[in-house]
mmCIF file of C-alpha atoms in Angstrom:
data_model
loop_
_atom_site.group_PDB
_atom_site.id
_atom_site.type_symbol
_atom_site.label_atom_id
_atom_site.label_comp_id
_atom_site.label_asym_id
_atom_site.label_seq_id
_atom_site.Cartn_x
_atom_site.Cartn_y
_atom_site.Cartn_z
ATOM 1 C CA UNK A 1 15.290 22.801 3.891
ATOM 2 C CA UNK A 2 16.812 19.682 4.668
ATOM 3 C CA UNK A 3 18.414 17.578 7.702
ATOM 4 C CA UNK A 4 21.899 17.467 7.441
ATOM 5 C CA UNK A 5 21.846 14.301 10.059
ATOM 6 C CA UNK A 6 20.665 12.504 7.320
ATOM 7 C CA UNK A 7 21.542 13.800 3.719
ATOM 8 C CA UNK A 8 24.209 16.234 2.295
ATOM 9 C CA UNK A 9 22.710 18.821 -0.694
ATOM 10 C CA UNK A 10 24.985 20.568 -2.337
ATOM 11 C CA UNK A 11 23.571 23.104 -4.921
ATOM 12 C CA UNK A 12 25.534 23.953 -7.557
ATOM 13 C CA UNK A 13 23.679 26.099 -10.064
ATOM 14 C CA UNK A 14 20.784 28.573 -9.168
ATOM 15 C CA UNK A 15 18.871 31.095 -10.752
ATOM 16 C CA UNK A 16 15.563 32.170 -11.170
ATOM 17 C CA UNK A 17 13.450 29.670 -12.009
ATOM 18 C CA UNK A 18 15.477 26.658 -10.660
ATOM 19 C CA UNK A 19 17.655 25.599 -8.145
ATOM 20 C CA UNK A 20 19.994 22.190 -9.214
ATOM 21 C CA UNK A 21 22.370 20.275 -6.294
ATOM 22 C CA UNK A 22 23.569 17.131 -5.759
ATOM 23 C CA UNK A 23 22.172 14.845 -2.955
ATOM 24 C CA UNK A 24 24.033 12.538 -1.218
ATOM 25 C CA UNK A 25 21.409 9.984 0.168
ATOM 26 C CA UNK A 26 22.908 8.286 3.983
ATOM 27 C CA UNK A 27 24.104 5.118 1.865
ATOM 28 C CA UNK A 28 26.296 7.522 0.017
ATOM 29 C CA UNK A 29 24.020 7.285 -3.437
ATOM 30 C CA UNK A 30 24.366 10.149 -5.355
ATOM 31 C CA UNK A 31 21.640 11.873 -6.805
ATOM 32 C CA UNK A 32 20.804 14.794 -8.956
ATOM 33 C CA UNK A 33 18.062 17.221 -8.081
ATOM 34 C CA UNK A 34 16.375 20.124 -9.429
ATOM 35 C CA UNK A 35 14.220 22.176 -7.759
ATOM 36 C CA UNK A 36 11.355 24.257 -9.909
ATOM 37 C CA UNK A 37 9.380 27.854 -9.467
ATOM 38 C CA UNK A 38 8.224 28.584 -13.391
ATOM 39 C CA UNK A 39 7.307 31.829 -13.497
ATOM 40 C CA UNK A 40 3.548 32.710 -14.648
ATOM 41 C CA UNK A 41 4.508 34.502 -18.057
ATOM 42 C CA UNK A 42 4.879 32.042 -20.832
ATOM 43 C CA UNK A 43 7.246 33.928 -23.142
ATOM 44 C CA UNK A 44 9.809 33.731 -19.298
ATOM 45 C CA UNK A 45 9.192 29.810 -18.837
ATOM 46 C CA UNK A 46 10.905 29.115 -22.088
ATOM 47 C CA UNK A 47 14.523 30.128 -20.431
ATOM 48 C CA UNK A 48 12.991 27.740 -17.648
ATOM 49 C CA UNK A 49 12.532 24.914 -20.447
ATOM 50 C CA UNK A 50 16.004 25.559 -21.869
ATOM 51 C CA UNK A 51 17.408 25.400 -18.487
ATOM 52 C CA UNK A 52 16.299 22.227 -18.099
ATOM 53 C CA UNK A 53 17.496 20.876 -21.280
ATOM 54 C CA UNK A 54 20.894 22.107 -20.934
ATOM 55 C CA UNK A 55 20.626 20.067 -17.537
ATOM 56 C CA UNK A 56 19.928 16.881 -19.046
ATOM 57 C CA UNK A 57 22.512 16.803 -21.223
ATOM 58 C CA UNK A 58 25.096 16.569 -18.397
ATOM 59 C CA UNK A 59 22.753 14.703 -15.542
ATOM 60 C CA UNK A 60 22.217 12.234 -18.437
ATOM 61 C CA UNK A 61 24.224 9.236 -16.772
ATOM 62 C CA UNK A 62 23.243 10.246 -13.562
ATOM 63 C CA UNK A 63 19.520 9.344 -11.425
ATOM 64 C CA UNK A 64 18.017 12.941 -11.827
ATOM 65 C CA UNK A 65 14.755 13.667 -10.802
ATOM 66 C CA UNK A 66 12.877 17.665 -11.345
ATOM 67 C CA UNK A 67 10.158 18.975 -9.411
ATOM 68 C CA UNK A 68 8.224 21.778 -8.117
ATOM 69 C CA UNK A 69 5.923 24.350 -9.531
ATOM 70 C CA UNK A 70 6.493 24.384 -13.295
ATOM 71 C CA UNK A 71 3.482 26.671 -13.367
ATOM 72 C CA UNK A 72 1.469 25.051 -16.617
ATOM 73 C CA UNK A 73 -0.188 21.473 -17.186
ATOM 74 C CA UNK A 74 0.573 18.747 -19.462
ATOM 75 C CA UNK A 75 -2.561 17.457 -20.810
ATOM 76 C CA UNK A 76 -5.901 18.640 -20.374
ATOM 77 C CA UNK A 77 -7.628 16.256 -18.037
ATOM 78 C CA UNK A 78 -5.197 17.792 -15.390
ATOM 79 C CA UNK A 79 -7.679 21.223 -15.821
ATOM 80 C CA UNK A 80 -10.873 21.285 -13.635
ATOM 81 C CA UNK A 81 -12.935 22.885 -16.684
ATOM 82 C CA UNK A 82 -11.103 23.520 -19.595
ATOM 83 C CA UNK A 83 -10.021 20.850 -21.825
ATOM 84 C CA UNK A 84 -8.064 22.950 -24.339
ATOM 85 C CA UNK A 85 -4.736 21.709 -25.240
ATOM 86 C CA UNK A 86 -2.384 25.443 -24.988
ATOM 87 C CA UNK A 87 0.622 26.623 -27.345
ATOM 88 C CA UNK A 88 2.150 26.729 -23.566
ATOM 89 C CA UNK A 89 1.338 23.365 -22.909
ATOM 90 C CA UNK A 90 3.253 22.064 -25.941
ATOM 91 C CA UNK A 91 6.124 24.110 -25.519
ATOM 92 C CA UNK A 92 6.040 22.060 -21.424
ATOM 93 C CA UNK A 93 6.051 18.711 -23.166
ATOM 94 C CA UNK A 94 8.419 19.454 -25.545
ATOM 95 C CA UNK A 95 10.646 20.153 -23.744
ATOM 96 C CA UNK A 96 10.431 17.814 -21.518
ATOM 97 C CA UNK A 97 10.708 15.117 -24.301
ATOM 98 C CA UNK A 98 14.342 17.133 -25.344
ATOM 99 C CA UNK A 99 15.265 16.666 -21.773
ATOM 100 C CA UNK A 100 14.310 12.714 -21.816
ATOM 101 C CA UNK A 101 12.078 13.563 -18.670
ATOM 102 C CA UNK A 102 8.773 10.982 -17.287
ATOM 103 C CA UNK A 103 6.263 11.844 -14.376
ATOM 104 C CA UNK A 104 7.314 9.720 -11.390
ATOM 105 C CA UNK A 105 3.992 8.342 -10.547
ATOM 106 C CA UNK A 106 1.932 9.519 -7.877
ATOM 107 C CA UNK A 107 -0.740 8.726 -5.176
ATOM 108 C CA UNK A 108 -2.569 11.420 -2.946
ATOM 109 C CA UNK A 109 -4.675 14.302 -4.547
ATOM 110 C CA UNK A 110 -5.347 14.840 -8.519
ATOM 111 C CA UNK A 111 -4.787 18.942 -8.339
ATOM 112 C CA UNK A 112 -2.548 20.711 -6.975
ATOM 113 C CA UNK A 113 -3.220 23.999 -7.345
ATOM 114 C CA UNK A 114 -6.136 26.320 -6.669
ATOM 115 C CA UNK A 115 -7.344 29.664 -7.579
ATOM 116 C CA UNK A 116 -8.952 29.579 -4.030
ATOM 117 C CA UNK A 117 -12.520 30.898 -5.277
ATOM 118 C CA UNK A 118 -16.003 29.266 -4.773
ATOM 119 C CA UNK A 119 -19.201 28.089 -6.910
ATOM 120 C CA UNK A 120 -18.519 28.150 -11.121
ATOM 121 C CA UNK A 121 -15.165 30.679 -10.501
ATOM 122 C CA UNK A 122 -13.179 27.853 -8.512
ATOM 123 C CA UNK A 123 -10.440 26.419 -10.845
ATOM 124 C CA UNK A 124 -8.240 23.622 -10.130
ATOM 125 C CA UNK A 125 -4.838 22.636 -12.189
ATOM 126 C CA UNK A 126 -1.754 20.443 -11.568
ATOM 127 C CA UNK A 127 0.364 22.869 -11.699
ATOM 128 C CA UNK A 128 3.006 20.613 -9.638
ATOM 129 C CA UNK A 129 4.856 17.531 -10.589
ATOM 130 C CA UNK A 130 7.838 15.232 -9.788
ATOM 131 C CA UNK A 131 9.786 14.017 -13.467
ATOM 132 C CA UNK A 132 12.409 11.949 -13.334
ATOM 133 C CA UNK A 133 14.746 10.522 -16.127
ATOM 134 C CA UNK A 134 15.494 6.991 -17.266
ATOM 135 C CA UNK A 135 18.534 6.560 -14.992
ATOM 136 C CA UNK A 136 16.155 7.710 -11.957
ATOM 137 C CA UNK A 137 13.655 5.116 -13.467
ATOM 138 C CA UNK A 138 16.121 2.473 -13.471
ATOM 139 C CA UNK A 139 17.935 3.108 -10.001
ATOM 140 C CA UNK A 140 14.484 4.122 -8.263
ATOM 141 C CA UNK A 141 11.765 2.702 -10.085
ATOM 142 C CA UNK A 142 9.933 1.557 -6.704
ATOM 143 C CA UNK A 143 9.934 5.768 -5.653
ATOM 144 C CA UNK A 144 6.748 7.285 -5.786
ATOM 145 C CA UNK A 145 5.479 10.872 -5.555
ATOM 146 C CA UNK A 146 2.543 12.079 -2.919
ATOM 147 C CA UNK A 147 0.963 14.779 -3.288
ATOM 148 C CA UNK A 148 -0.360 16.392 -0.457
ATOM 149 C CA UNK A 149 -3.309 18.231 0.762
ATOM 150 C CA UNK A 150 -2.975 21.897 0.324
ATOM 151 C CA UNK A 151 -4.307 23.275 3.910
ATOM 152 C CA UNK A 152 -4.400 27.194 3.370
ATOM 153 C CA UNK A 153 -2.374 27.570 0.668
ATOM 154 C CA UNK A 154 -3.134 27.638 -2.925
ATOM 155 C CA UNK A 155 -0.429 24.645 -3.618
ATOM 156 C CA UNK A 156 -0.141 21.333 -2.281
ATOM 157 C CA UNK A 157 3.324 20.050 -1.270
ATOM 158 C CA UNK A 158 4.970 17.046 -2.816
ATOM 159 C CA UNK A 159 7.398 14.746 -1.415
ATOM 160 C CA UNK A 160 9.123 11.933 -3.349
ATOM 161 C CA UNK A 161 9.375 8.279 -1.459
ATOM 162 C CA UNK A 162 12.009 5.883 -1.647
ATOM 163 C CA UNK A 163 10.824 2.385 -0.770
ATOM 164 C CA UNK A 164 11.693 -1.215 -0.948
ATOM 165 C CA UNK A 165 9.905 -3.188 -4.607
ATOM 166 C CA UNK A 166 7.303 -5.274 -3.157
ATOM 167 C CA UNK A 167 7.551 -8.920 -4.202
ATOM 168 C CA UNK A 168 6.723 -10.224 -7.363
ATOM 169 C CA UNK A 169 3.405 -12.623 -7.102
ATOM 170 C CA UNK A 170 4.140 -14.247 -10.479
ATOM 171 C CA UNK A 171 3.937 -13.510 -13.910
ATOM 172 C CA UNK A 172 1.003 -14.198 -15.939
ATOM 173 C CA UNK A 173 1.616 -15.732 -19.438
ATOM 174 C CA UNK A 174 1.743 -13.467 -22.775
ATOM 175 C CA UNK A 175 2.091 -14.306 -26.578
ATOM 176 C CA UNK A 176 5.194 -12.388 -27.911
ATOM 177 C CA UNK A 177 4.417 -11.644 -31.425
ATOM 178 C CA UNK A 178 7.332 -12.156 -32.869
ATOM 179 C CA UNK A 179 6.943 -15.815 -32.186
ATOM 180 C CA UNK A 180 4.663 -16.000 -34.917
ATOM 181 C CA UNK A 181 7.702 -15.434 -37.221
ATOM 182 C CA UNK A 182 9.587 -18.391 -35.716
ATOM 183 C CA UNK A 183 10.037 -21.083 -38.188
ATOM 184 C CA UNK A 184 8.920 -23.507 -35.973
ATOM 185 C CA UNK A 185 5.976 -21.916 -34.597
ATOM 186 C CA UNK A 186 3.014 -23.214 -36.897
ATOM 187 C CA UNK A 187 4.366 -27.137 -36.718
ATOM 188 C CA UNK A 188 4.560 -26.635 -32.914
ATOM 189 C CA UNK A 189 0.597 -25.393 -32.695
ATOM 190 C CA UNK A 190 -0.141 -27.915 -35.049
ATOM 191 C CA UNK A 191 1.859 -30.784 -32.778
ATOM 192 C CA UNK A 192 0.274 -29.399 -29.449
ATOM 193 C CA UNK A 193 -3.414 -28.952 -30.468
ATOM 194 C CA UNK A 194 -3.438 -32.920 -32.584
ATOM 195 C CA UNK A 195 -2.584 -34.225 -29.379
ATOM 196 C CA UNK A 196 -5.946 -35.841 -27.591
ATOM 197 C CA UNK A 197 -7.486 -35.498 -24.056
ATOM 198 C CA UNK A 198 -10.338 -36.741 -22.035
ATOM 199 C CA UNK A 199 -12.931 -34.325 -20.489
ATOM 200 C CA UNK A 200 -15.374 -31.451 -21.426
ATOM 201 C CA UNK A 201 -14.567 -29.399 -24.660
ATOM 202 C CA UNK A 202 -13.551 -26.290 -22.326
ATOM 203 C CA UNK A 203 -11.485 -28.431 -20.300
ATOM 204 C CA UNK A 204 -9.734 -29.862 -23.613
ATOM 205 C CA UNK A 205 -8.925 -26.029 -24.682
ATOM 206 C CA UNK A 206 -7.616 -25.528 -21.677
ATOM 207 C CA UNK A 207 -5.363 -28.656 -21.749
ATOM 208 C CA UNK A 208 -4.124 -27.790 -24.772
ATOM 209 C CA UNK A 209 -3.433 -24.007 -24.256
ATOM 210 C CA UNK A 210 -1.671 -25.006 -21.131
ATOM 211 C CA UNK A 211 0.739 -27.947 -23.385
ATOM 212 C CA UNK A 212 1.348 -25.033 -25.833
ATOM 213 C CA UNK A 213 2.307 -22.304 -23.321
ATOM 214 C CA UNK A 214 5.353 -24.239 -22.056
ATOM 215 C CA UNK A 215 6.221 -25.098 -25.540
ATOM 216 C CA UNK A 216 6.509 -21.555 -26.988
ATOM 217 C CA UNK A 217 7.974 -20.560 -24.187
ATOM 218 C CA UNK A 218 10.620 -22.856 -25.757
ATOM 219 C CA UNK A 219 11.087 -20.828 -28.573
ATOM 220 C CA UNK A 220 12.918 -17.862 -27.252
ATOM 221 C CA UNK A 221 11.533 -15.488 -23.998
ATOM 222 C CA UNK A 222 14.242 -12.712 -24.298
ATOM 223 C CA UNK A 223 15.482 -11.981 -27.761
ATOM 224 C CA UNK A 224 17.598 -9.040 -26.519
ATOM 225 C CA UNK A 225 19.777 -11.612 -24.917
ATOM 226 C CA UNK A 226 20.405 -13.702 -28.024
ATOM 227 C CA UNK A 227 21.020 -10.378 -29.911
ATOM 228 C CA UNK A 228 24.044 -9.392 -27.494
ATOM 229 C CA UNK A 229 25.496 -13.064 -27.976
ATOM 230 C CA UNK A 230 25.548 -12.825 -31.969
ATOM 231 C CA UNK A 231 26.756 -9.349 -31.673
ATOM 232 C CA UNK A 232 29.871 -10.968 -29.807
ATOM 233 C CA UNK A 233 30.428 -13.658 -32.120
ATOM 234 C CA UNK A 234 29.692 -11.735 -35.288
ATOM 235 C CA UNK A 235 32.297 -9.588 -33.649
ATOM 236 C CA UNK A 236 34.857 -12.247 -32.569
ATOM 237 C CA UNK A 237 34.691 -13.543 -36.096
ATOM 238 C CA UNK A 238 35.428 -9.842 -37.700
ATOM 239 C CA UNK A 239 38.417 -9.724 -35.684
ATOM 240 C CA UNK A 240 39.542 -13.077 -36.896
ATOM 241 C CA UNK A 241 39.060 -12.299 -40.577
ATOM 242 C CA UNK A 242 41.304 -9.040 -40.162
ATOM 243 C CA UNK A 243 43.614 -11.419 -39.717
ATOM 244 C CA UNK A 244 42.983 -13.595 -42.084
ATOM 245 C CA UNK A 245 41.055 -12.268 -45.048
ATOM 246 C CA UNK A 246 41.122 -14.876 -46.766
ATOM 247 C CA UNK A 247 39.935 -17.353 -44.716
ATOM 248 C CA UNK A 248 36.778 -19.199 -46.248
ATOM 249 C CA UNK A 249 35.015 -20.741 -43.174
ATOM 250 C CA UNK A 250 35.098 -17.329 -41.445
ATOM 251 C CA UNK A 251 34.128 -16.019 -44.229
ATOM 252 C CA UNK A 252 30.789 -18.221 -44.347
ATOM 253 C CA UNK A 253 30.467 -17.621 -40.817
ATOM 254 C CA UNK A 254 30.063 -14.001 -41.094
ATOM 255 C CA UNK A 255 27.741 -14.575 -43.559
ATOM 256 C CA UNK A 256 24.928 -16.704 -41.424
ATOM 257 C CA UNK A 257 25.541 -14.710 -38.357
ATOM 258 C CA UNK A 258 24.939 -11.099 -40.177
ATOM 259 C CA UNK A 259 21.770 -12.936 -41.500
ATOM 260 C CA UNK A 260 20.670 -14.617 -37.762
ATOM 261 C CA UNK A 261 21.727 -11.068 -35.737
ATOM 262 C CA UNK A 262 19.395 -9.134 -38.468
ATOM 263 C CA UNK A 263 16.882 -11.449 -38.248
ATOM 264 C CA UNK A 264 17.213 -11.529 -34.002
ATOM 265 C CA UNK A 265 17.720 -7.524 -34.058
ATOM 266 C CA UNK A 266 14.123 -7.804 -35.535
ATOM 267 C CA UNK A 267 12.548 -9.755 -32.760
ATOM 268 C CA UNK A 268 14.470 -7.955 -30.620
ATOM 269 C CA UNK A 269 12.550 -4.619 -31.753
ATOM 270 C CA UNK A 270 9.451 -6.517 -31.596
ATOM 271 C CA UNK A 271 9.388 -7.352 -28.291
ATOM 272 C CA UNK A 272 10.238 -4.052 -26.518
ATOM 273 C CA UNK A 273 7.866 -2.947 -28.747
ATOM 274 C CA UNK A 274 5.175 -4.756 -27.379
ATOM 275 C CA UNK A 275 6.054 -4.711 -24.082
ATOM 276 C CA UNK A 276 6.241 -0.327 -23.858
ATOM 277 C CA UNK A 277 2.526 -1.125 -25.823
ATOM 278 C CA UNK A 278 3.849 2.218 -28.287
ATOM 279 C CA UNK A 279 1.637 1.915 -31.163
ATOM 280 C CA UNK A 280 2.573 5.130 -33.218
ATOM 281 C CA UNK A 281 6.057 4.220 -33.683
ATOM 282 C CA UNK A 282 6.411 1.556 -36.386
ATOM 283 C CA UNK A 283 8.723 -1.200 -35.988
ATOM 284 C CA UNK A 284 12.110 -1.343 -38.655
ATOM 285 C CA UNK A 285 13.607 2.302 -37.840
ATOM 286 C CA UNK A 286 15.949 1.367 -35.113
ATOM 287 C CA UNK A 287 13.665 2.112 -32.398
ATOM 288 C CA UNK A 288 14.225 -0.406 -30.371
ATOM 289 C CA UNK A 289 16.803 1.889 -27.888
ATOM 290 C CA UNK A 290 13.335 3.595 -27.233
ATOM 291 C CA UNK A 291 10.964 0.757 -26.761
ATOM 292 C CA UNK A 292 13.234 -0.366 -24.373
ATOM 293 C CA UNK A 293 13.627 3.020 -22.497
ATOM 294 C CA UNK A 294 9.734 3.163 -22.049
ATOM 295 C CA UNK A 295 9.577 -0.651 -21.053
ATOM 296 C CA UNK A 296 11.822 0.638 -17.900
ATOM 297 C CA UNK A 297 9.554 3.088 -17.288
ATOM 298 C CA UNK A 298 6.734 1.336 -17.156
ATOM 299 C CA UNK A 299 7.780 -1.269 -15.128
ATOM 300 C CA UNK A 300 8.866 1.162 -12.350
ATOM 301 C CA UNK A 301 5.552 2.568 -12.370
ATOM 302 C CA UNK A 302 4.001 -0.819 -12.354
ATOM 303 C CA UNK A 303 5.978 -1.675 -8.814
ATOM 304 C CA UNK A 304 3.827 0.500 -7.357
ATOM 305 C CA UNK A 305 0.338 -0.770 -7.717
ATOM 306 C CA UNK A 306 -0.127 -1.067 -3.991
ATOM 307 C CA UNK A 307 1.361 0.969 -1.664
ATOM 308 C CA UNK A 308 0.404 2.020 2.090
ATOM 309 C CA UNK A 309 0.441 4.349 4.196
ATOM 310 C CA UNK A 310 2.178 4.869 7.583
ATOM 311 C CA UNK A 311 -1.571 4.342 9.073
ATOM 312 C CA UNK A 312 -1.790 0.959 6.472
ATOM 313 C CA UNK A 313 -4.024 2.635 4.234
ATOM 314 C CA UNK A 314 -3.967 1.981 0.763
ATOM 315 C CA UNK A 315 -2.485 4.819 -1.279
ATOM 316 C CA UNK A 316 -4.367 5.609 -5.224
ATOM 317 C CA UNK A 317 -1.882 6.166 -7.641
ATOM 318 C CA UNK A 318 -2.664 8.414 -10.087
#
């Protein structure tokens, strides 16, 4: 159901398990939707799964966000008593890696799902969830899910909210690591902690930790951004030396900026690395597409560490 005063759905491919539209919000942003019943047999969820997939492909540069009843968990802490990590389970979150597909975080109740029975029989599951992709992360990354309280059914609804990003309170320092392979890096420490001050011990540390902040944050903050200006130039200069092949300073000048946009691609990789905090995925394979991907997502999760409610209640996410 929806109000038509206020948004326009338009469904364009149903079936069994699944029910996809587009929703056109009232300040005409489009949106991609996909509503989800998985059945309860495992072996009929897989069509589910490759529905999904197929989906992705095509909602790919689109916001997209799937939810409903996908009928199975995705890790075991989201079982009341059984920890075991299924073949079904897998099959969920593989697919939903294929599809490029996050949990929109969420505040309200842990479960969702109940097998309604009392004393050591009652079991409770999330069964339901709200996923989104990275263009929903990056277009919506203030939205939130809630999950609801059940009354007499077995499930408990879920509603997705769009809200405004709450200011930003400041930014506390933190050492990127690839500063460390700056050339400059050890003669600045060295320059910053020679330099004398009056007071307490403690209170000289912090002096000096203070003086070296602003310094490395000298250095370079965003590495991504001097990447994209040596790709440009390396590039500028390529199209100059099809022209003129033989032409010895651009010739030298591809030369140092191959070496400085290798060396910058490397910090680069670094950084989103550290900042997604991925620690199975080593740095030097071209990852840094990734890195950055889960960087978005995190930081849409992160803008909602304190949300209220209509009645100004605080809100848990989860």
């Amino acid at each position: 159901m929806w109000d038509a005063a206020h948004i326009v759905f338009d469904p364009f491919c149903i079936n069994e398990q699944a029910i996809h539209g587009k929703v056109t919000l009232p300040n005409q942003q489009e949106i991609m939707v996909s509503f989800v019943y998985g059945l309860c047999d495992n072996r009929d969820r897989k069509h589910l799964w490759n529905d999904i997939i197929s989906h992705a492909s095509c909602n790919k540069k689109s916001p997209w966000t799937v939810l409903g009843d996908f009928n199975v968990t995705r890790f075991s802490h989201e079982h009341s008593n059984n920890c075991r990590v299924t073949k079904a389970m897998e099959e969920f979150n593989g697919a939903l890696r294929s599809a490029e597909l996050e949990d929109i975080n969420s505040t309200g109740l842990k479960f969702t799902w109940s097998n309604m029975r009392r004393g050591t029989d009652a079991i409770f599951k999330k069964l339901d969830r709200a996923l989104g992709n990275w263009q929903w992360f990056k277009l919506f990354g203030d939205s939130y899910a809630h999950i609801y309280n059940p009354g007499i059914s077995d499930h408990s609804p879920i509603s997705i909210q769009l809200m405004q990003q709450l200011q930003s309170t400041g930014r506390p320092f933190k050492f990127l690591n690839f500063w460390a392979e700056h050339p400059h890096f050890l003669d600045t420490v060295r320059t910053e902690w020679e330099k004398t001050y009056d007071g307490s011990p403690l209170q000289i540390i912090k002096l000096k930790l203070k003086g070296l902040k602003s310094q490395l944050k000298k250095l370079n903050t965003r590495p991504d951004l001097e990447t994209a200006s040596l790709r440009q130039m390396l590039k500028n200069v390529q199209l100059g030396l099809d022209d003129k092949p033989d032409d010895v300073d651009l010739r030298n000048q591809e030369f140092r900026l191959r070496s400085e946009l290798a060396t910058a691609a490397r910090n680069e990789e670094a950084f989103f690395k550290q900042k997604s905090r991925i620690l199975w995925l080593r740095e030097g394979d071209s990852n840094t597409a990734y890195f950055h991907k889960v960087v978005t997502v995190r930081q849409s999760k992160n803008h909602i560490a304190c949300i209220q409610n209509e009645q100004g209640a605080w809100l848990e996410s989860q």
